[in-house]
Each structure stands twice: as C-alpha cells, then as structure tokens.
mmCIF file of C-alpha atoms in Angstrom:
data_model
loop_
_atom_site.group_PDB
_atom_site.id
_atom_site.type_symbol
_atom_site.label_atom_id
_atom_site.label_comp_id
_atom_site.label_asym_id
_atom_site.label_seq_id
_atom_site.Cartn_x
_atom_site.Cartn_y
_atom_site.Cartn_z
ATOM 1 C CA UNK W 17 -26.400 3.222 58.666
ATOM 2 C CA UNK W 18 -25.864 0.060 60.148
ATOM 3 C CA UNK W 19 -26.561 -3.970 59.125
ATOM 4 C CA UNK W 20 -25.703 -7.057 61.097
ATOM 5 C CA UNK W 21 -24.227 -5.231 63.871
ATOM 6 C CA UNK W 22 -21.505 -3.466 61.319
ATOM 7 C CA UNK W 23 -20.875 0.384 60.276
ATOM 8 C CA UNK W 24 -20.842 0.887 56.263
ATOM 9 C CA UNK W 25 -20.361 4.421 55.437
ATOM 10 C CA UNK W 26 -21.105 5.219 51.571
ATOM 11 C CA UNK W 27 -17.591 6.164 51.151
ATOM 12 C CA UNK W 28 -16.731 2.768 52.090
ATOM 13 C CA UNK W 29 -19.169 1.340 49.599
ATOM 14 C CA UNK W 30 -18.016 3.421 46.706
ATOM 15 C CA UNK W 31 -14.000 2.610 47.574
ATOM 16 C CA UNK W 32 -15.280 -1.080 47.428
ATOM 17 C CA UNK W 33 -16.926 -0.963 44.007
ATOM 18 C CA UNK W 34 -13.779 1.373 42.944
ATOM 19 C CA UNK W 35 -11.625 -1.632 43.466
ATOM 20 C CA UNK W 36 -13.897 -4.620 42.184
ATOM 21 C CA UNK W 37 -13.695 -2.409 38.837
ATOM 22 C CA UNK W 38 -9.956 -2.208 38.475
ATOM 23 C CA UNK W 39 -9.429 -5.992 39.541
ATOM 24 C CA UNK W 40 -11.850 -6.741 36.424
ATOM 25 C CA UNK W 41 -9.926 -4.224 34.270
ATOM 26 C CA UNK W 42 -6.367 -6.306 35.252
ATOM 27 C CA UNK W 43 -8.050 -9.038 34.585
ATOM 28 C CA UNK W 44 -8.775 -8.249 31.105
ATOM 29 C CA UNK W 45 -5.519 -6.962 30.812
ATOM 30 C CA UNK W 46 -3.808 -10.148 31.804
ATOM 31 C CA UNK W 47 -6.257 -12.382 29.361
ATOM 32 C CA UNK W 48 -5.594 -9.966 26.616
ATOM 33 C CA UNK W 49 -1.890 -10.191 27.318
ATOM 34 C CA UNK W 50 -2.074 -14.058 27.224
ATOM 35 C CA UNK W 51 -3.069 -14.221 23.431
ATOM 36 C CA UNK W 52 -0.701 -14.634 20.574
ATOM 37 C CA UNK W 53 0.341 -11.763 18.947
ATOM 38 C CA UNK W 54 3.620 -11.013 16.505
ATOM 39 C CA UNK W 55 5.283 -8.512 19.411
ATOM 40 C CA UNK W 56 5.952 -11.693 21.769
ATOM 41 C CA UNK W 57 8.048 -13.748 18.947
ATOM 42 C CA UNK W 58 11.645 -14.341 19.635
ATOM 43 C CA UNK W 59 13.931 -12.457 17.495
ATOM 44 C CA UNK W 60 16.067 -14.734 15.518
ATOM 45 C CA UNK W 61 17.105 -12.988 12.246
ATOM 46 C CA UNK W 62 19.964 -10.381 12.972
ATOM 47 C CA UNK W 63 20.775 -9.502 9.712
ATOM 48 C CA UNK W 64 21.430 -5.637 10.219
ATOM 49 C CA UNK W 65 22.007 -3.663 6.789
ATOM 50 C CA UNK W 66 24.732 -0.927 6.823
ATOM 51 C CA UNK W 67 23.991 1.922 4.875
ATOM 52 C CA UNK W 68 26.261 4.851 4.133
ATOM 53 C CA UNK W 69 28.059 6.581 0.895
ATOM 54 C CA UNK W 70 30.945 8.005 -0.068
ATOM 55 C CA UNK W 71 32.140 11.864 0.014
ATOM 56 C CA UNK W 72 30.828 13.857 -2.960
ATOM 57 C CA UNK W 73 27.190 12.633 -2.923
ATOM 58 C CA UNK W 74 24.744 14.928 -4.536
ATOM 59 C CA UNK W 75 21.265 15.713 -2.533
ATOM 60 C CA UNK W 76 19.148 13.214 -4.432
ATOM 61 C CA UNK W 77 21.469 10.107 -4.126
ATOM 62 C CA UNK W 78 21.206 11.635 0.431
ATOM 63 C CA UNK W 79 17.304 11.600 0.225
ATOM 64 C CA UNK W 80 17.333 8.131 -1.577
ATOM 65 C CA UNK W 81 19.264 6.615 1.109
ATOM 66 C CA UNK W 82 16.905 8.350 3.932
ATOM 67 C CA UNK W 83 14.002 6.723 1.724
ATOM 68 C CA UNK W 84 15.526 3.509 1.563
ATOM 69 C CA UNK W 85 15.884 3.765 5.325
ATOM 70 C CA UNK W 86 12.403 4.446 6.364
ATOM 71 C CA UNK W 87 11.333 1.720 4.590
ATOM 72 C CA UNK W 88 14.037 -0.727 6.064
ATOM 73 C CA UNK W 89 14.086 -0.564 9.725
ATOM 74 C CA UNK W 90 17.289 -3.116 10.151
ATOM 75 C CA UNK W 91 19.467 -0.608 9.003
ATOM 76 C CA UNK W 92 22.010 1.488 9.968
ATOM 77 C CA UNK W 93 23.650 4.598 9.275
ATOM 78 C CA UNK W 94 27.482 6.186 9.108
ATOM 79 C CA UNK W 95 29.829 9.049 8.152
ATOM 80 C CA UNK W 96 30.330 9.417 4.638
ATOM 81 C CA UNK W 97 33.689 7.567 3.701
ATOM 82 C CA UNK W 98 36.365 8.909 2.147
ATOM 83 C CA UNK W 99 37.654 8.110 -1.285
ATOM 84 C CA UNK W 100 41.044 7.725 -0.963
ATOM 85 C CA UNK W 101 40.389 4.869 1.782
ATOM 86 C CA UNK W 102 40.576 1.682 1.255
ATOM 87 C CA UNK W 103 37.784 -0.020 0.710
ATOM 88 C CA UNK W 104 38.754 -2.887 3.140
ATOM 89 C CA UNK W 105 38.247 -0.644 5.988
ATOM 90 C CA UNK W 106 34.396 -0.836 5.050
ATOM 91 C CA UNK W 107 34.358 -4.188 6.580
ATOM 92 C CA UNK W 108 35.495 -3.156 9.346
ATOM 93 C CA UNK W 109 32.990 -0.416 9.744
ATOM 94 C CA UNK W 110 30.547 -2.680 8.892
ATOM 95 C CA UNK W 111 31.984 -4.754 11.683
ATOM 96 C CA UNK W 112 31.724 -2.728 14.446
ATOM 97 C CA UNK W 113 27.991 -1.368 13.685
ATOM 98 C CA UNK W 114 27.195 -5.035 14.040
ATOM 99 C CA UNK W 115 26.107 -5.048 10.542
ATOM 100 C CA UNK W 116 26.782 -8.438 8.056
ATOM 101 C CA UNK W 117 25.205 -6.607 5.219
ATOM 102 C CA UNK W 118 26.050 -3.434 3.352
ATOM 103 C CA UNK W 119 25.233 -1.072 0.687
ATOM 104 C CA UNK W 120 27.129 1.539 0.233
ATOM 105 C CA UNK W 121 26.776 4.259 -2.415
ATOM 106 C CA UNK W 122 29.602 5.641 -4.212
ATOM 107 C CA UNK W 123 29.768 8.766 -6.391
ATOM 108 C CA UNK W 124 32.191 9.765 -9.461
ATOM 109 C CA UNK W 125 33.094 12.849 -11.401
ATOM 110 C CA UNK W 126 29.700 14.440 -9.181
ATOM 111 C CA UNK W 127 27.472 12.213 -12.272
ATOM 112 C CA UNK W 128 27.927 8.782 -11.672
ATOM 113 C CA UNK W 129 26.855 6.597 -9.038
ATOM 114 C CA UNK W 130 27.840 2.943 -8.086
ATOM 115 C CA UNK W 131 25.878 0.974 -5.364
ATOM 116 C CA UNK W 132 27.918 -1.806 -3.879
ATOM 117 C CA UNK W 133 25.867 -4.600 -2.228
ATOM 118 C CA UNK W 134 27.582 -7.039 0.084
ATOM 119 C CA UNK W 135 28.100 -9.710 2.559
ATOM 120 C CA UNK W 136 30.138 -9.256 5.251
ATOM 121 C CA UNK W 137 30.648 -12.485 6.535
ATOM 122 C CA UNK W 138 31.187 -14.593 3.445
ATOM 123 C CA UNK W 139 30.812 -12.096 0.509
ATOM 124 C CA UNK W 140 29.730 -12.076 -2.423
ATOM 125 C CA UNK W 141 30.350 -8.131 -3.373
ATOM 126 C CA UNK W 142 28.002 -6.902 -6.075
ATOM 127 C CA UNK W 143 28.343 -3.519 -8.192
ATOM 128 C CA UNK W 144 25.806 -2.039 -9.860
ATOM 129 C CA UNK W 145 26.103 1.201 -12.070
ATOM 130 C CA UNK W 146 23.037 3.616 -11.075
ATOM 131 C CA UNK W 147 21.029 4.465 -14.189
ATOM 132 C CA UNK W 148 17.419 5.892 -12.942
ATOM 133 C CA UNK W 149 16.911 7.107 -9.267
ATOM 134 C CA UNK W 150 13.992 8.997 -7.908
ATOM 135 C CA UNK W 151 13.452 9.481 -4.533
ATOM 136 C CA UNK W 152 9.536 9.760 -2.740
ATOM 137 C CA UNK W 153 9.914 13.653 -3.107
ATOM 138 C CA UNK W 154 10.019 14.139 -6.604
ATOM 139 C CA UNK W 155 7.618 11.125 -7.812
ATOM 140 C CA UNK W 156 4.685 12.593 -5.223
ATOM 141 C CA UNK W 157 2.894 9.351 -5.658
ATOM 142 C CA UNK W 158 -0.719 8.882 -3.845
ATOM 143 C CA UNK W 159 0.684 5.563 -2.556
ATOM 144 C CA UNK W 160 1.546 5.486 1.357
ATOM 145 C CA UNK W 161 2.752 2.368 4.001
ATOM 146 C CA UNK W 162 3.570 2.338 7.508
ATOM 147 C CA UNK W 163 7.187 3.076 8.525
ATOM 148 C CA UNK W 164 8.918 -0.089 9.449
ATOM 149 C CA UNK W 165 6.151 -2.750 7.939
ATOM 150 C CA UNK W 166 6.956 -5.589 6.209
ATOM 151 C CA UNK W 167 7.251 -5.878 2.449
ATOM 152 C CA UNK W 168 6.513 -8.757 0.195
ATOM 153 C CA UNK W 169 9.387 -9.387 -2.221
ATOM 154 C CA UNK W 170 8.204 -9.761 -5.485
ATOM 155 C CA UNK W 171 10.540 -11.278 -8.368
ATOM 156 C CA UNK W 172 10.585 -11.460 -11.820
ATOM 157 C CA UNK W 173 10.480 -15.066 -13.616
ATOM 158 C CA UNK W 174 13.950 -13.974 -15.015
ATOM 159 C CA UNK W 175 15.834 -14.247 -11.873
ATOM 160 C CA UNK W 176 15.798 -18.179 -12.262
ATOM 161 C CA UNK W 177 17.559 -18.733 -15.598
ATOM 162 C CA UNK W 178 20.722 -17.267 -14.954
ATOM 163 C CA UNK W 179 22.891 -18.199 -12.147
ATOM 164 C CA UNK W 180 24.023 -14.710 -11.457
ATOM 165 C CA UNK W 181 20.418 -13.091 -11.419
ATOM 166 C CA UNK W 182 19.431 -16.388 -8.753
ATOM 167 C CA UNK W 183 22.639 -15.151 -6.310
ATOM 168 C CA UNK W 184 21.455 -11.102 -6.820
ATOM 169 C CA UNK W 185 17.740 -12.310 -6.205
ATOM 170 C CA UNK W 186 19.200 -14.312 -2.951
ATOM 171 C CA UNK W 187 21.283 -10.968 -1.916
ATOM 172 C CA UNK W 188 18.393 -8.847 -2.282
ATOM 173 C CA UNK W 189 16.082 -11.375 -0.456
ATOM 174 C CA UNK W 190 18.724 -10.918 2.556
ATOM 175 C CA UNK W 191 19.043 -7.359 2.178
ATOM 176 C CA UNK W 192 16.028 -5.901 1.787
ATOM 177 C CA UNK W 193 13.627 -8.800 3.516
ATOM 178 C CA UNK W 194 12.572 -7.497 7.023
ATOM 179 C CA UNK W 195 13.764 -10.131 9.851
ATOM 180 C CA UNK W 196 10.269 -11.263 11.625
ATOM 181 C CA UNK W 197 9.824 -9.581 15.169
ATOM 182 C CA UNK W 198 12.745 -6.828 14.913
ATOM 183 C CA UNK W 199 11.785 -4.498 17.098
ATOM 184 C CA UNK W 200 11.409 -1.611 15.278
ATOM 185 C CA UNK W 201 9.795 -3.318 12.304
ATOM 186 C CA UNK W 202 5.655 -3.142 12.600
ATOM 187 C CA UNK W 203 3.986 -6.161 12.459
ATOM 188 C CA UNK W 204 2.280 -5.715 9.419
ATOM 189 C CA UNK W 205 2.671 -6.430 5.781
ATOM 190 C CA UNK W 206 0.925 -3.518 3.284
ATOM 191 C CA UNK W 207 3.318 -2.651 0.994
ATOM 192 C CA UNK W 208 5.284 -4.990 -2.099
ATOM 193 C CA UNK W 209 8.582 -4.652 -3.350
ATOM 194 C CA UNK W 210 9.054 -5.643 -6.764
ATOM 195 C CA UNK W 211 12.353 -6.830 -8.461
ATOM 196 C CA UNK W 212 12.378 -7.046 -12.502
ATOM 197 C CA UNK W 213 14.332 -7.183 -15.411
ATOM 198 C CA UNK W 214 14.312 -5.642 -18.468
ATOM 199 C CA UNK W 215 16.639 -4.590 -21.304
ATOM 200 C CA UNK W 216 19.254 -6.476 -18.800
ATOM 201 C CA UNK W 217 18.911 -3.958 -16.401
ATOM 202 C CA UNK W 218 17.310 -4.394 -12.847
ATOM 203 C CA UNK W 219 14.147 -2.100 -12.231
ATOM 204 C CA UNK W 220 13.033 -1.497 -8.480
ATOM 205 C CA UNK W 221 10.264 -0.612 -7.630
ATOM 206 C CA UNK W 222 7.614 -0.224 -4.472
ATOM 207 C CA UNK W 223 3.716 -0.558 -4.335
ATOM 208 C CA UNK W 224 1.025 0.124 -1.229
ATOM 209 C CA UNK W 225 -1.356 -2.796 -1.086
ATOM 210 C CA UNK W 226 -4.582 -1.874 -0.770
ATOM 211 C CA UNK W 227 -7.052 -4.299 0.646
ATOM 212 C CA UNK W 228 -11.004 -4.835 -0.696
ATOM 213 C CA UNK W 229 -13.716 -2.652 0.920
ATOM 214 C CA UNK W 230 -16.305 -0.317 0.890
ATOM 215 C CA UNK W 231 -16.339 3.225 -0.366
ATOM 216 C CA UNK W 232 -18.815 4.850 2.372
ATOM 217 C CA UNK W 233 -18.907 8.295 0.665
ATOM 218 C CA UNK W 234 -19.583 6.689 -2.603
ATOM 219 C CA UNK W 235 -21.424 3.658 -1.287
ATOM 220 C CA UNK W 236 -18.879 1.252 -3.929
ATOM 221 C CA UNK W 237 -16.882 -1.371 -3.595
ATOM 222 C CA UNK W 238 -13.304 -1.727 -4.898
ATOM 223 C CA UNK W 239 -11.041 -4.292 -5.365
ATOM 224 C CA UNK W 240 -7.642 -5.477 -4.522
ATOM 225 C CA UNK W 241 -4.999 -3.009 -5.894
ATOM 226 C CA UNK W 242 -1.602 -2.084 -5.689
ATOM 227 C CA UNK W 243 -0.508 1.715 -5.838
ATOM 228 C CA UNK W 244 3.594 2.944 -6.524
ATOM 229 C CA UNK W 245 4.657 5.055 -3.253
ATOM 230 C CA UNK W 246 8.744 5.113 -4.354
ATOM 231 C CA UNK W 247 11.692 5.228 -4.478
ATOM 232 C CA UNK W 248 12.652 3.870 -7.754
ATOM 233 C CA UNK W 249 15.806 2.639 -8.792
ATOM 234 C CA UNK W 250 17.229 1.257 -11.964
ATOM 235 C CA UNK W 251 20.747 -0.702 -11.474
ATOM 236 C CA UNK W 252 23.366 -2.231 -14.305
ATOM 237 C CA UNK W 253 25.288 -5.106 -12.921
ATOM 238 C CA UNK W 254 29.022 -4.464 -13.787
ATOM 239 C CA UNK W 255 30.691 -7.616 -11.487
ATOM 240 C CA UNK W 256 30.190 -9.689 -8.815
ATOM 241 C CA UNK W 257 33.192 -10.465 -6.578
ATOM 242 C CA UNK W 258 33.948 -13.792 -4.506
ATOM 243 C CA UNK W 259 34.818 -12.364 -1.134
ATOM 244 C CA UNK W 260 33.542 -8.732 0.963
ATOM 245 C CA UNK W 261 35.258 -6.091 -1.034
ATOM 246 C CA UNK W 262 37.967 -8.352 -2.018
ATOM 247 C CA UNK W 263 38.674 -11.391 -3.902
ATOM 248 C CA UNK W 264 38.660 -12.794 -7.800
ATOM 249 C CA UNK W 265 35.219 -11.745 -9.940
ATOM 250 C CA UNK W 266 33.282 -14.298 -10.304
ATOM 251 C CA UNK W 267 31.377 -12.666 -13.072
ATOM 252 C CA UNK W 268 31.852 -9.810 -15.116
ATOM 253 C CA UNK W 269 28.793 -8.563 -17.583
ATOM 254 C CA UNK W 270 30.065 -8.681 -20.712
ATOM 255 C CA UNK W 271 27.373 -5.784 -22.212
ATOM 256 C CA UNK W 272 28.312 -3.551 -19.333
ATOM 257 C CA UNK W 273 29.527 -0.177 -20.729
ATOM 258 C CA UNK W 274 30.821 2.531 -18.573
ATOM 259 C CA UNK W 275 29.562 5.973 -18.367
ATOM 260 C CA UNK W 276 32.686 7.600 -19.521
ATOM 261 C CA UNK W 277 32.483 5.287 -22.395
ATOM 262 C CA UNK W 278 29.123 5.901 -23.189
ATOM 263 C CA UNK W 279 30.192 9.694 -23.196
ATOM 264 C CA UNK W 280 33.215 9.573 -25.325
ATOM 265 C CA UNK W 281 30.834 7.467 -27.901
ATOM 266 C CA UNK W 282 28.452 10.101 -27.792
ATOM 267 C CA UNK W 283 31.048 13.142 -28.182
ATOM 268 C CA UNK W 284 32.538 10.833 -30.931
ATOM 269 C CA UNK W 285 28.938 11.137 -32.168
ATOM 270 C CA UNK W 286 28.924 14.562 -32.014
ATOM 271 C CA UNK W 287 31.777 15.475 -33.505
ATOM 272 C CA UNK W 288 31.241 13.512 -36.921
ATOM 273 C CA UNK W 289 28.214 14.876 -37.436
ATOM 274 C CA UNK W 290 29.336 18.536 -37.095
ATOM 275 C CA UNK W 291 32.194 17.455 -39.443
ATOM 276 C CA UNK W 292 29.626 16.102 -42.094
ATOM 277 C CA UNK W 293 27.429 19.123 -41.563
ATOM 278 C CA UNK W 294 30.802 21.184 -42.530
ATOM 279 C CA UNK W 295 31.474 19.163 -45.918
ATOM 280 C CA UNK W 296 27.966 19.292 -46.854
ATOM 281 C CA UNK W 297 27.883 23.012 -46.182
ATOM 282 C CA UNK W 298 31.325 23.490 -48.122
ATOM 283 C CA UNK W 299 29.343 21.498 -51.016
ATOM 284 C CA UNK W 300 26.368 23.525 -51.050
ATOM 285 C CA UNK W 301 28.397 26.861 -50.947
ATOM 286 C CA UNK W 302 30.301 25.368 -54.383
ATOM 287 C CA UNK W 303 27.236 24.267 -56.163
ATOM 288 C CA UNK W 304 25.426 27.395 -55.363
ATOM 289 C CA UNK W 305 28.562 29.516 -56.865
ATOM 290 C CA UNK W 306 28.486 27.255 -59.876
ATOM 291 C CA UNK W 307 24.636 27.667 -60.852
ATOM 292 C CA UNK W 308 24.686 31.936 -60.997
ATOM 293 C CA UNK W 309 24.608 33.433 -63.573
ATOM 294 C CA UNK W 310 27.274 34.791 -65.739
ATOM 295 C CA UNK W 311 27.734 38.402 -65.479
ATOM 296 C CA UNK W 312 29.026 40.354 -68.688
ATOM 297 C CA UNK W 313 31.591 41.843 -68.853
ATOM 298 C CA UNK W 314 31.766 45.880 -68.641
ATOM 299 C CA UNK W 315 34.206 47.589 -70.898
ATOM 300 C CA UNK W 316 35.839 49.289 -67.996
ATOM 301 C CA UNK W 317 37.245 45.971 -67.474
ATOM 302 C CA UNK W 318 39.414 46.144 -70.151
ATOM 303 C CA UNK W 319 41.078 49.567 -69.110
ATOM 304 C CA UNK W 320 42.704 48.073 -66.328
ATOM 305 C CA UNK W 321 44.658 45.048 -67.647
ATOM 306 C CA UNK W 322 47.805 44.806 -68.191
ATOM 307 C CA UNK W 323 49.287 44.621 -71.775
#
C-alpha cells in the first residue's frame, strides 16, 4: 500500500503501535516511581539486636528465640555460648555482628532461664528471671501479622512511677522498636506489642490489629479489634547493672527470690507437713488403742505365769 509517495507495510504499523505502548507503560512507571512511598526513606536507625543463648537450652526457650526473630527483623543470630566463658567476651561478639543491643538467653540446672537485656555501647545490663514462656506453636492463636512489620509499643501506666520500670520501658523501646526503613522490615504497622505489669512482674504480650470492614459472606460489619498471635513471656527483674555486662548494680529488687530458693521453701514445705502427718498418725494409732475394749481374761492365762 502506498500514501504520500511512502511504503507502509502492516508489519511496520503494528511494530509502531508496539512501541508507542511500551513508551506509555515507562511512562507510568517513571510517574509511579516519582511518588512518596516508605521504601525510598533513608535509613538512619542502626540499632541491630543480637540474639543468641547459652549451651543447655531446652527446645521451647530455641523456638521462642526463632519467634522473637520473625517478628524483629533487626536482629541477628549466633552460636550458642559457652558457660564457662566469660561473659565479657559477649561484647565482643556483639561487637563484631555490628550489633549495640543484645539479649541473650541463659539456662540453669536444664529449669531455669535468665534473659539478659543490654546495651552495648553504654550499658545498662538488665536480668530478668523467666517465669511464663510460650512460644506461637503451643498457644495456636487465630491471630496472624506480616513478617518484618512494624509493631506499636504499648505500655502500661506503671512504667512511669518508678525510675527503674521508666529505664526497662526505654530499653525495651530500643530493643524491640523496629528502626523506620530497615530493609527487611515491611512498611506496615498491623500488629501491637504490649508491655504490663502486674504482681511486680513484667507480662509480654503480642496482638494482630484488625482494621473495620465488611463481612461479605455475612453481609456485617465489625469493628476495630485486636487478636493475641504470641509469643508470651513473663519476666522478674533481679538487677540492673551500670555498664555492658560489667559494672556496680544500680538496682537490685529487693522481692526478687531465686528459683532454688523458692524450691528449698517448698521442699521445706513438704517435709513439715509429712512430719505433722506422722505425729498425727502416731496420735490416732494411740487413741484408737486406748478406746477398745477390754478383753477378759481366759483362765489359761493363769497357767503360764510364773510363781
């Protein structure tokens, strides 16, 4: 076919409108590209979170760290550490992961467990004694998040009147806050972290948020709610330390009690009560042989006795 003196095959045509399509894809592309979004923020918050335990470890205390993990993408793992080490040299681990936090988890007698919590760079070093731990697989909660979102930190009221809960509220702010545009963090926020106190202990504890909408099976609406996905965790403070892993205490909890103390009260326990049960058995026995009956005598008896 020919126009205005030039050849135009079809092929030509259909290589032209081929090409006027994929400059007005890139074009989209590049205005899509220009607009704001969390990915292109600078990076400013390094905080990196070192997290590791000691030798002896049982399989829950390995799948709680792997859950706290997941849910903290600034953090890094390490060989277990062995006991008889020093526990300077966790600084320098710490070190040369590039970490300046770190919480490292730290098993006794195969029944206790200690979580250490602190700052490299400055310190403070903060010991809690594990009481409660459940990790995601044994709670089986309906709550979900993404890996690597944001939480919202949630604290209790009761982390402002005393000037040790405001520096464990600040540590745990550091800690467990996600720095803004990591890049493996997502950039979304759908799931809470909540901090509280009770009975002087510190409960943990992590919720889905879950947005209002529409039901479309049930044609419902329903509101703003938060549902527990795990792990939980419930810590005693036992001291807090001036320095990393090192230095005076700066506080020691004067209601702490140790496990082993808590089990040589209870054997103590134990053992007085079997020792009452044993007197007040020995009593019943000589009460019970007082009250029968006297039996008369039989006059074989007599044939027997000595003059």
């Amino acid at each position: 076919m020919k126009r205005d003196g030039a050849k135009v095959t079809d092929g030509d045509s259909a290589k032209k409108a081929k090409s006027d399509e994929i400059s007005a894809t890139l074009g989209e592309i590049l205005e899509i590209n220009d607009m704001p979004t969390m990915s292109q923020g600078k990076w400013k918050n390094k905080t990196r979170c070192l997290i590791f335990g000691s030798r002896g470890l049982d399989y829950r205390t390995r799948h709680f760290m792997q859950d706290l993990r997941n849910i903290m993408p600034h953090t890094k793992a390490d060989v277990k550490l062995e006991k008889k080490n020093d526990r300077a040299i966790i600084k320098e681990i710490a070190e040369m992961k590039n970490c300046s936090k770190v919480l490292y988890f730290e098993g006794r007698k195969k029944k206790d467990l200690y979580i250490t919590m602190a700052d490299i760079d400055e310190g403070p070093t903060i010991r809690f004694n594990v009481e409660g731990l459940n990790t995601m697989g044994e709670l089986k909660f309906s709550g979900n998040c993404l890996k690597g979102s944001r939480p919202l930190l949630v604290f209790d009221e009761h982390f402002d009147e005393e000037p040790h809960y405001a520096l464990i509220k600040e540590m745990f702010t550091q800690m467990f806050g996600t720095p803004r545009y990591h890049p493996k963090s997502q950039p979304f926020v759908d799931h809470v972290l909540n901090f509280s106190i009770l009975d002087d202990r510190i409960w943990i504890r992590n919720y889905q948020i879950i947005l209002e909408g529409t039901n479309k099976v049930k044609d419902e609406k329903f509101e703003p709610e938060t549902v527990e996905i795990g792990p939980r965790l419930v810590l005693n403070l036992q001291r807090i330390q001036e320095g990393p892993f090192s230095g005076p205490a700066i506080y020691l909890n004067p209601d702490y009690v140790s496990p082993n103390e808590r089990r040589r009260a209870q054997g103590y326990g134990q053992n007085g009560k079997s020792y009452m049960n044993k007197i007040i058995e020995r009593e019943a026995k000589e009460e019970h042989k007082n009250n029968l009956p006297e039996v008369p005598k039989h006059v074989t008896d007599e044939i027997f006795v000595n003059n």
